[in-house]
Coordinates of C-alpha atoms and ligand atoms in Angstrom, one line a residue:
X1 CA -105.4 -87.6 -27.3
X2 CA -107.6 -84.8 -26.8
X3 CA -107.2 -84.1 -30.3
X4 CA -108.4 -87.6 -31.0
X5 CA -111.3 -87.2 -28.7
X6 CA -112.5 -83.9 -30.1
X7 CA -112.3 -85.4 -33.4
X8 CA -114.1 -88.3 -32.6
X9 CA -116.9 -86.3 -31.0
X10 CA -117.0 -84.0 -34.0
X11 CA -117.4 -86.9 -36.2
X12 CA -120.3 -88.6 -34.2
X13 CA -122.1 -85.8 -32.4
X14 CA -124.9 -85.3 -35.2
X15 CA -124.4 -88.8 -36.6
X16 CA -127.6 -90.5 -37.1
X17 CA -126.6 -93.7 -36.3
X18 CA -124.6 -92.9 -33.4
X19 CA -127.5 -90.9 -32.0
X20 CA -129.8 -94.0 -33.0
X21 CA -127.7 -96.1 -30.5
X22 CA -127.5 -93.6 -27.8
X23 CA -131.2 -92.6 -27.9
X24 CA -131.8 -96.6 -27.7
X25 CA -129.7 -96.8 -24.5
X26 CA -131.1 -93.5 -23.0
X27 CA -134.9 -94.8 -23.6
X28 CA -134.6 -98.4 -23.0
X29 CA -131.5 -98.6 -20.5
X30 CA -131.9 -95.3 -18.5
X31 CA -135.6 -95.1 -18.6
X32 CA -135.8 -91.8 -20.4
X33 CA -137.6 -89.5 -20.9
X34 CA -137.7 -88.5 -16.8
X35 CA -141.2 -87.1 -15.7
X36 CA -141.5 -83.0 -15.1
X37 CA -143.3 -83.6 -12.0
X38 CA -145.8 -80.9 -10.8
X39 CA -145.2 -81.0 -7.1
X40 CA -148.4 -79.8 -5.7
X41 CA -147.9 -80.4 -2.1
X42 CA -144.9 -78.7 -2.0
X43 CA -146.3 -76.0 -4.0
X44 CA -149.3 -75.3 -1.6
X45 CA -146.9 -75.4 1.4
X46 CA -144.8 -72.8 0.1
X47 CA -147.8 -70.7 -0.7
X48 CA -145.9 -69.2 -4.2
X49 CA -144.7 -70.1 -7.6
X50 CA -145.9 -73.5 -9.0
X51 CA -142.8 -75.9 -8.5
X52 CA -142.3 -78.7 -10.8
X53 CA -139.4 -80.9 -10.3
X54 CA -137.3 -82.5 -13.4
X55 CA -137.0 -86.0 -12.3
X56 CA -133.2 -87.1 -13.2
X57 CA -133.3 -89.3 -10.2
X58 CA -135.3 -91.5 -11.8
X59 CA -132.8 -92.4 -14.6
X60 CA -131.1 -95.8 -14.3
X61 CA -128.6 -95.6 -11.2
X62 CA -130.3 -92.6 -9.7
X63 CA -128.8 -89.5 -11.4
X64 CA -128.1 -87.5 -14.2
X65 CA -124.7 -88.6 -14.6
X66 CA -125.6 -91.7 -17.0
X67 CA -126.6 -89.5 -19.7
X68 CA -123.2 -88.1 -20.1
X69 CA -121.7 -91.9 -19.1
X70 CA -123.6 -93.5 -22.3
X71 CA -122.3 -90.8 -24.7
X72 CA -118.9 -91.2 -23.7
X73 CA -118.9 -94.8 -23.6
X74 CA -120.5 -94.9 -27.0
X75 CA -117.6 -92.5 -28.3
X76 CA -115.1 -94.8 -26.6
X77 CA -116.8 -97.7 -28.5
X78 CA -116.4 -95.9 -31.8
X79 CA -112.6 -95.4 -30.9
X80 CA -111.9 -99.2 -30.3
X81 CA -111.3 -98.7 -26.5
X82 CA -111.1 -101.6 -23.9
X83 CA -110.7 -99.9 -21.0
X84 CA -111.8 -96.7 -19.1
X85 CA -110.7 -94.6 -16.3
X86 CA -113.0 -92.4 -14.3
X87 CA -112.8 -90.1 -11.2
X88 CA -116.0 -90.1 -8.7
X89 CA -117.0 -87.5 -6.0
X90 CA -120.1 -89.1 -4.3
X91 CA -119.8 -92.4 -6.2
X92 CA -122.6 -91.7 -8.9
X93 CA -120.4 -91.1 -11.7
X94 CA -118.3 -93.9 -10.7
X95 CA -121.4 -96.2 -10.2
X96 CA -122.7 -95.0 -13.8
X97 CA -119.2 -95.7 -15.4
X98 CA -118.9 -99.1 -13.9
X99 CA -122.3 -99.9 -15.3
X100 CA -121.5 -98.6 -18.8
X101 CA -118.3 -100.2 -18.8
X102 CA -119.8 -103.7 -17.7
X103 CA -122.4 -103.6 -20.4
X104 CA -120.1 -102.9 -23.2
X105 CA -117.4 -105.1 -21.8
X106 CA -114.6 -102.8 -21.0
X107 CA -112.2 -103.0 -18.1
X108 CA -112.8 -100.1 -15.5
X109 CA -110.6 -98.2 -13.0
X110 CA -112.2 -95.6 -10.9
X111 CA -110.5 -93.1 -8.5
X112 CA -112.2 -91.7 -5.5
X113 CA -111.2 -89.9 -2.6
X114 CA -110.7 -91.8 0.8
X115 CA -113.1 -89.5 2.5
X116 CA -115.7 -90.1 -0.2
X117 CA -114.9 -93.9 -0.1
X118 CA -116.0 -93.6 3.6
X119 CA -119.0 -91.2 3.0
X120 CA -120.5 -93.5 0.1
X121 CA -119.5 -96.8 0.9
X122 CA -122.4 -98.3 -0.7
X123 CA -121.6 -96.9 -4.0
X124 CA -117.9 -98.3 -3.9
X125 CA -119.5 -101.8 -3.2
X126 CA -122.0 -101.0 -6.2
X127 CA -119.4 -100.4 -8.4
X128 CA -117.1 -103.5 -7.4
X129 CA -120.2 -105.8 -7.7
X130 CA -120.4 -104.6 -11.2
X131 CA -116.7 -105.7 -11.9
X132 CA -114.9 -102.2 -11.4
X133 CA -111.9 -101.8 -9.5
X134 CA -111.9 -98.7 -7.3
X135 CA -108.9 -96.8 -6.0
X136 CA -109.0 -95.0 -2.9
X137 CA -107.0 -91.8 -3.0
X138 CA -105.8 -90.3 0.5
X139 CA -103.6 -87.3 -0.9
X140 CA -104.9 -83.5 0.7
X141 CA -108.6 -83.6 1.5
X142 CA -108.9 -87.1 0.3
X143 CA -112.3 -86.0 -1.8
X144 CA -113.0 -85.2 -5.6
X145 CA -110.2 -83.0 -6.5
X146 CA -107.5 -85.3 -5.3
X147 CA -109.0 -88.3 -7.6
X148 CA -109.2 -86.3 -10.4
X149 CA -105.4 -85.6 -10.0
X150 CA -105.1 -89.2 -9.6
X151 CA -107.5 -90.3 -12.5
X152 CA -105.8 -87.8 -14.8
X153 CA -102.1 -89.4 -13.7
X154 CA -103.7 -93.1 -14.4
X155 CA -104.6 -91.7 -18.2
X156 CA -101.1 -90.3 -18.5
X157 CA -99.5 -93.7 -17.8
X158 CA -102.3 -95.7 -20.2
X159 CA -103.2 -93.3 -23.0
X160 CA -105.0 -96.2 -24.7
X161 CA -107.6 -96.1 -22.0
X162 CA -110.8 -94.1 -22.4
X163 CA -111.2 -91.2 -19.8
X164 CA -114.7 -90.8 -18.9
X165 CA -115.1 -87.5 -17.2
X166 CA -118.0 -86.8 -15.0
X167 CA -118.5 -83.4 -15.2
X168 CA -118.6 -80.2 -17.4
X169 CA -115.0 -79.5 -16.2
X170 CA -111.3 -80.4 -17.5
X171 CA -109.7 -79.5 -20.5
X172 CA -111.3 -79.0 -23.8
X173 CA -113.3 -80.7 -25.4
X174 CA -114.7 -82.4 -22.3
X175 CA -116.9 -79.4 -20.9
X176 CA -118.4 -79.1 -24.6
X177 CA -118.9 -83.1 -24.7
X178 CA -120.6 -83.2 -21.4
X179 CA -122.8 -80.2 -22.1
X180 CA -123.9 -82.0 -25.5
X181 CA -125.0 -84.9 -23.6
X182 CA -126.8 -83.3 -20.4
X183 CA -128.6 -81.0 -22.6
X184 CA -131.2 -83.8 -23.0
X185 CA -132.4 -82.6 -19.5
X186 CA -133.6 -79.3 -20.8
X187 CA -134.6 -80.4 -24.4
X188 CA -137.3 -82.6 -22.5
X189 CA -138.1 -80.1 -19.9
X190 CA -138.7 -77.3 -22.3
X191 CA -141.0 -79.5 -24.5
X192 CA -142.8 -81.0 -21.0
X193 CA -143.5 -77.5 -19.5
X194 CA -144.9 -76.1 -23.0
X195 CA -147.0 -79.0 -23.0
X196 CA -148.5 -78.8 -19.4
X197 CA -148.5 -75.0 -18.9
X198 CA -148.4 -73.6 -22.4
X199 CA -145.7 -71.2 -21.0
X200 CA -141.7 -71.2 -20.3
X201 CA -141.1 -71.3 -16.7
X202 CA -140.0 -68.3 -14.9
X203 CA -137.2 -69.8 -13.2
X204 CA -134.9 -72.8 -13.7
X205 CA -132.9 -73.8 -10.4
X206 CA -130.2 -76.6 -10.3
X207 CA -127.3 -77.4 -8.0
X208 CA -123.6 -76.7 -9.1
X209 CA -120.7 -79.2 -8.3
X210 CA -118.5 -79.1 -11.4
X211 CA -121.7 -77.9 -13.4
X212 CA -123.0 -80.8 -15.7
X213 CA -126.7 -81.2 -14.4
X214 CA -127.0 -77.2 -14.3
X215 CA -125.4 -76.7 -17.8
X216 CA -127.9 -79.6 -18.9
X217 CA -130.9 -78.2 -17.1
X218 CA -130.2 -74.6 -18.3
X219 CA -128.9 -75.4 -21.9
X220 CA -131.9 -74.9 -23.8
X221 CA -133.2 -71.8 -21.8
X222 CA -129.9 -69.7 -22.4
X223 CA -131.3 -67.9 -25.4
X224 CA -134.7 -67.2 -23.6
X225 CA -133.8 -64.1 -21.7
X226 CA -136.9 -63.9 -19.7
X227 CA -136.1 -67.4 -18.1
X228 CA -134.2 -66.6 -14.8
X229 CA -131.5 -69.3 -14.5
X230 CA -130.0 -70.1 -11.1
X231 CA -127.2 -72.4 -10.0
X232 CA -126.8 -73.4 -6.4
X233 CA -123.6 -74.1 -4.8
X234 CA -122.7 -75.6 -1.2
X235 CA -122.0 -73.1 1.4
X236 CA -121.2 -75.8 3.9
X237 CA -121.0 -74.5 7.4
X238 CA -121.5 -70.9 5.8
X239 CA -119.5 -68.8 3.1
X240 CA -117.8 -66.8 5.8
X241 CA -116.2 -69.7 7.3
X242 CA -113.6 -71.9 5.6
X243 CA -115.7 -75.0 5.4
X244 CA -117.6 -74.5 2.1
X245 CA -117.2 -75.1 -1.7
X246 CA -118.8 -71.8 -2.9
X247 CA -116.9 -71.3 -5.9
X248 CA -118.5 -68.9 -7.8
X249 CA -119.2 -66.7 -4.4
X250 CA -115.6 -66.6 -3.2
X251 CA -113.7 -67.6 -6.0
X252 CA -111.0 -66.1 -8.4
X253 CA -110.1 -66.9 -12.2
X254 CA -107.0 -69.4 -12.2
X255 CA -106.0 -72.6 -13.9
X256 CA -107.3 -76.0 -12.3
X257 CA -107.6 -79.7 -13.9
X258 CA -106.5 -78.4 -17.4
X259 CA -109.1 -75.6 -17.4
X260 CA -109.1 -71.5 -17.0
X261 CA -111.7 -71.0 -14.7
X262 CA -113.2 -69.6 -11.5
X263 CA -112.0 -71.6 -8.5
X264 CA -111.0 -71.4 -5.0
X265 CA -107.4 -70.8 -4.1
X266 CA -105.2 -69.7 -1.3
X267 CA -103.1 -66.8 -0.7
X268 CA -100.2 -68.9 -2.0
X269 CA -101.8 -69.9 -5.2
X270 CA -102.5 -73.4 -4.2
X271 CA -106.1 -74.7 -4.6
X272 CA -108.3 -74.5 -1.4
X273 CA -109.6 -77.4 0.6
X274 CA -113.2 -77.3 0.2
X275 CA -115.9 -78.9 2.2
X276 CA -119.6 -79.8 1.6
X277 CA -122.2 -82.4 3.6
X278 CA -122.4 -83.5 0.1
X279 CA -119.7 -85.3 -1.6
X280 CA -120.8 -84.5 -5.1
X281 CA -120.7 -80.6 -4.5
X282 CA -117.2 -80.5 -2.7
X283 CA -115.1 -79.6 -5.7
X284 CA -113.1 -76.1 -5.8
X285 CA -113.5 -75.3 -9.2
X286 CA -116.4 -75.2 -11.8
X287 CA -117.1 -76.0 -15.5
X288 CA -115.7 -72.8 -17.6
X289 CA -119.0 -72.3 -19.2
X290 CA -120.3 -71.6 -15.9
X291 CA -117.7 -68.9 -15.3
X292 CA -118.8 -67.4 -18.5
X293 CA -122.4 -67.4 -17.9
X294 CA -121.5 -65.7 -14.6
X295 CA -119.6 -62.7 -16.1
X296 CA -122.2 -62.5 -19.1
X297 CA -124.6 -62.3 -15.9
X298 CA -126.9 -64.7 -17.9
X299 CA -126.9 -66.9 -14.7
X300 CA -127.2 -65.8 -11.1
X301 CA -125.2 -68.3 -8.8
X302 CA -126.0 -68.2 -4.8
X303 CA -125.0 -70.8 -2.2
X304 CA -127.1 -72.9 0.3
X305 CA -125.6 -74.4 3.5
X306 CA -125.2 -78.1 4.8
X307 CA -128.2 -77.1 7.4
X308 CA -130.5 -75.3 4.4
X309 CA -129.9 -78.6 2.1
X310 CA -130.6 -80.9 4.7
X311 CA -133.9 -79.1 5.7
X312 CA -134.9 -79.1 2.1
X313 CA -134.3 -82.8 1.8
X314 CA -136.5 -83.4 4.9
X315 CA -139.3 -81.0 3.4
X316 CA -139.5 -82.7 0.0
X317 CA -139.3 -86.1 1.7
X318 CA -142.5 -85.1 4.0
X319 CA -144.6 -83.4 1.3
X320 CA -143.9 -85.3 -1.7
X321 CA -142.5 -88.8 -0.6
X322 CA -139.1 -88.2 -2.8
X323 CA -136.0 -88.3 -0.7
X324 CA -134.0 -86.2 -3.1
X325 CA -129.8 -86.5 -3.2
X326 CA -128.3 -84.1 -0.6
X327 CA -126.5 -82.3 -3.9
X328 CA -130.1 -81.9 -5.3
X329 CA -131.4 -80.5 -2.0
X330 CA -129.1 -77.4 -2.4
X331 CA -131.1 -76.4 -5.4
X332 CA -134.6 -77.3 -3.3
X333 CA -133.2 -74.8 -0.4
X334 CA -132.9 -72.1 -3.2
X335 CA -136.8 -72.7 -4.3
X336 CA -137.8 -72.5 -0.6
X337 CA -136.3 -69.5 -0.1
X338 CA -137.5 -68.0 -3.7
X339 CA -141.2 -69.4 -4.2
X340 CA -143.3 -67.7 -1.4
X341 CA -142.3 -64.5 -2.9
X342 CA -143.7 -65.3 -6.2
X343 CA -147.0 -65.0 -7.8
X344 CA -149.0 -68.6 -8.0
X345 CA -149.1 -68.2 -11.5
X346 CA -145.2 -68.3 -12.1
X347 CA -143.2 -71.4 -12.4
X348 CA -140.0 -72.9 -10.7
X349 CA -138.4 -76.0 -12.4
X350 CA -136.0 -77.7 -9.9
X351 CA -133.8 -80.1 -11.5
X352 CA -133.9 -83.1 -9.2
X353 CA -130.2 -84.3 -10.2
X354 CA -130.5 -87.7 -8.1
X355 CA -132.3 -89.5 -5.2
X356 CA -131.1 -89.7 -1.8
X357 CA -131.0 -93.2 -0.9
X358 CA -127.0 -93.0 -0.9
X359 CA -127.2 -90.2 1.7
X360 CA -129.3 -91.6 4.3
X361 CA -126.6 -92.7 6.4
X362 CA -125.3 -88.9 6.3
X363 CA -128.5 -87.5 7.4
X364 CA -129.2 -89.6 10.1
X365 CA -125.7 -89.1 11.4
X366 CA -126.5 -85.2 10.6
X367 CA -129.4 -85.5 12.7
X368 CA -127.6 -87.6 15.5
X369 CA -129.3 -90.9 15.0
X370 CA -127.6 -93.9 14.7
X371 CA -129.2 -96.4 12.3
X372 CA -126.1 -98.8 12.0
X373 CA -124.1 -100.7 14.6
Ligands
PLP1 C1 -122.6 -85.6 -9.0 C2 -123.7 -85.1 -9.0 C3 -123.8 -83.7 -8.9 C4 -122.8 -82.7 -9.1 O1 -122.3 -82.8 -10.2 P1 -122.8 -81.6 -11.3 O2 -121.4 -82.0 -12.4 O3 -122.4 -80.6 -10.8 O4 -123.8 -82.0 -11.8 C5 -125.3 -83.3 -8.3 N1 -126.5 -84.1 -8.2 C6 -125.9 -85.3 -8.2 C7 -127.1 -86.3 -7.6 C8 -124.7 -86.0 -8.5 O5 -124.6 -87.5 -8.5

C-alpha cells in the first residue's frame, strides 16, 4: 500500500488540477497565505536582530498541521478512500484530520496516548464534535510513540483506509509527502522577507518534534548556504536528566516506526521513554531528512528546556499579545538566547507553528495557578 501511495503522490504532486484544488483549500479554507509579522516590541526588548514571526498559528485549526492534512486528504480522495486513520500527539494533527475528514465525508479514527488525552482534553472534544472517533492508547508512556504504534496496527487491519501521517516521519514516501505539503511555509516566507527587507534572513528557527513544521520552514533556504537553519528540540527537565526528548542531541541511529533515523534508545535497544511539557515534541525519533541535514552540517540542532519554553511563551504573550503554542515556544526560546548577540541589521525568522490556547491549562498548572475546579 506504500507503493500505491507513492505512485498516487507522484502522479498528482505536479498535476495542475490537483494543485488548483489544494490551493483553493489552503487559501479559502485554511486562510493562507499566513503573514510574516515583524515583532517590533520583542525585537526592541531583546535589543539585537530583527525578529519576524511566520504566523502558522493563524491557519484554520491553529497550527501548520492542516497544510499537510489537506494535501493527504486530497490524495485519499483521488484514491477513492472513505475512511482515514491518524495518530496525534498534542491533538493538533488529530483535529486537522478530523476536520478534513468531516469536510470530505470520510470516517475518521484518531489514536492518541492516554497521557495526551488528559493534557489536551479540549482537542479530544473538538475531534469528537467533528465526528471523529478518538481512541485512547494506554501502553508504555501513553504518548505519541504508542499512538503511532496503535494507529499503524489499525491500518494493518484495514488496508482500505488511508493513513494520514502527521509529521515528516515514518516509512517512505511519508517524509517526502509531508515535506512537499509543508514547504509552502518557506515558499511564502522567502517571498515575504524578500519583499519586506530585500534580503534573505540570517537565521531561520523552528521547533522539532517529528520535524514537519521545521522541514517546511527550512525547505526553500537549504540551498542558500548563508542562511543559518536551527532546529530546536525539547530538553524537558534538562538533557542530562532522563526527562527530555532531545533526539538529535542525545540519540543514535536506529530503526523506529518504519524509518532509519536518529532516535533515543535504551542500553537494551528498546526505544527510550521521552518527556516534554509539550505534547507535540515528546517523540523519541525524528524525520530522516533531519538526520541527514544534521549529518551534512546544514542544520544545527539545539534544545530548550520546559522552563525556557514557558518563559519564552510568557515573553511573547507580554510583548506582542500573541500566545504561542508551547511547542513553538521552544523556537522562541532559542531566538531569545541568540538575538541579543546579533547585529540590529540581521534578521531572524521564527516559525510560529501554532497558537497557545490549547496550552493555557498546562501553563497555569506549571506556574502553580488553578484555573479550573
Ligand atoms: C505538532 C506540532 C509540532 C510538532 O510537530 P512537527 O512535525 O515537528 O512540526 C510543533 N508545533 C505545533 C503547534 C504542533 O501542533
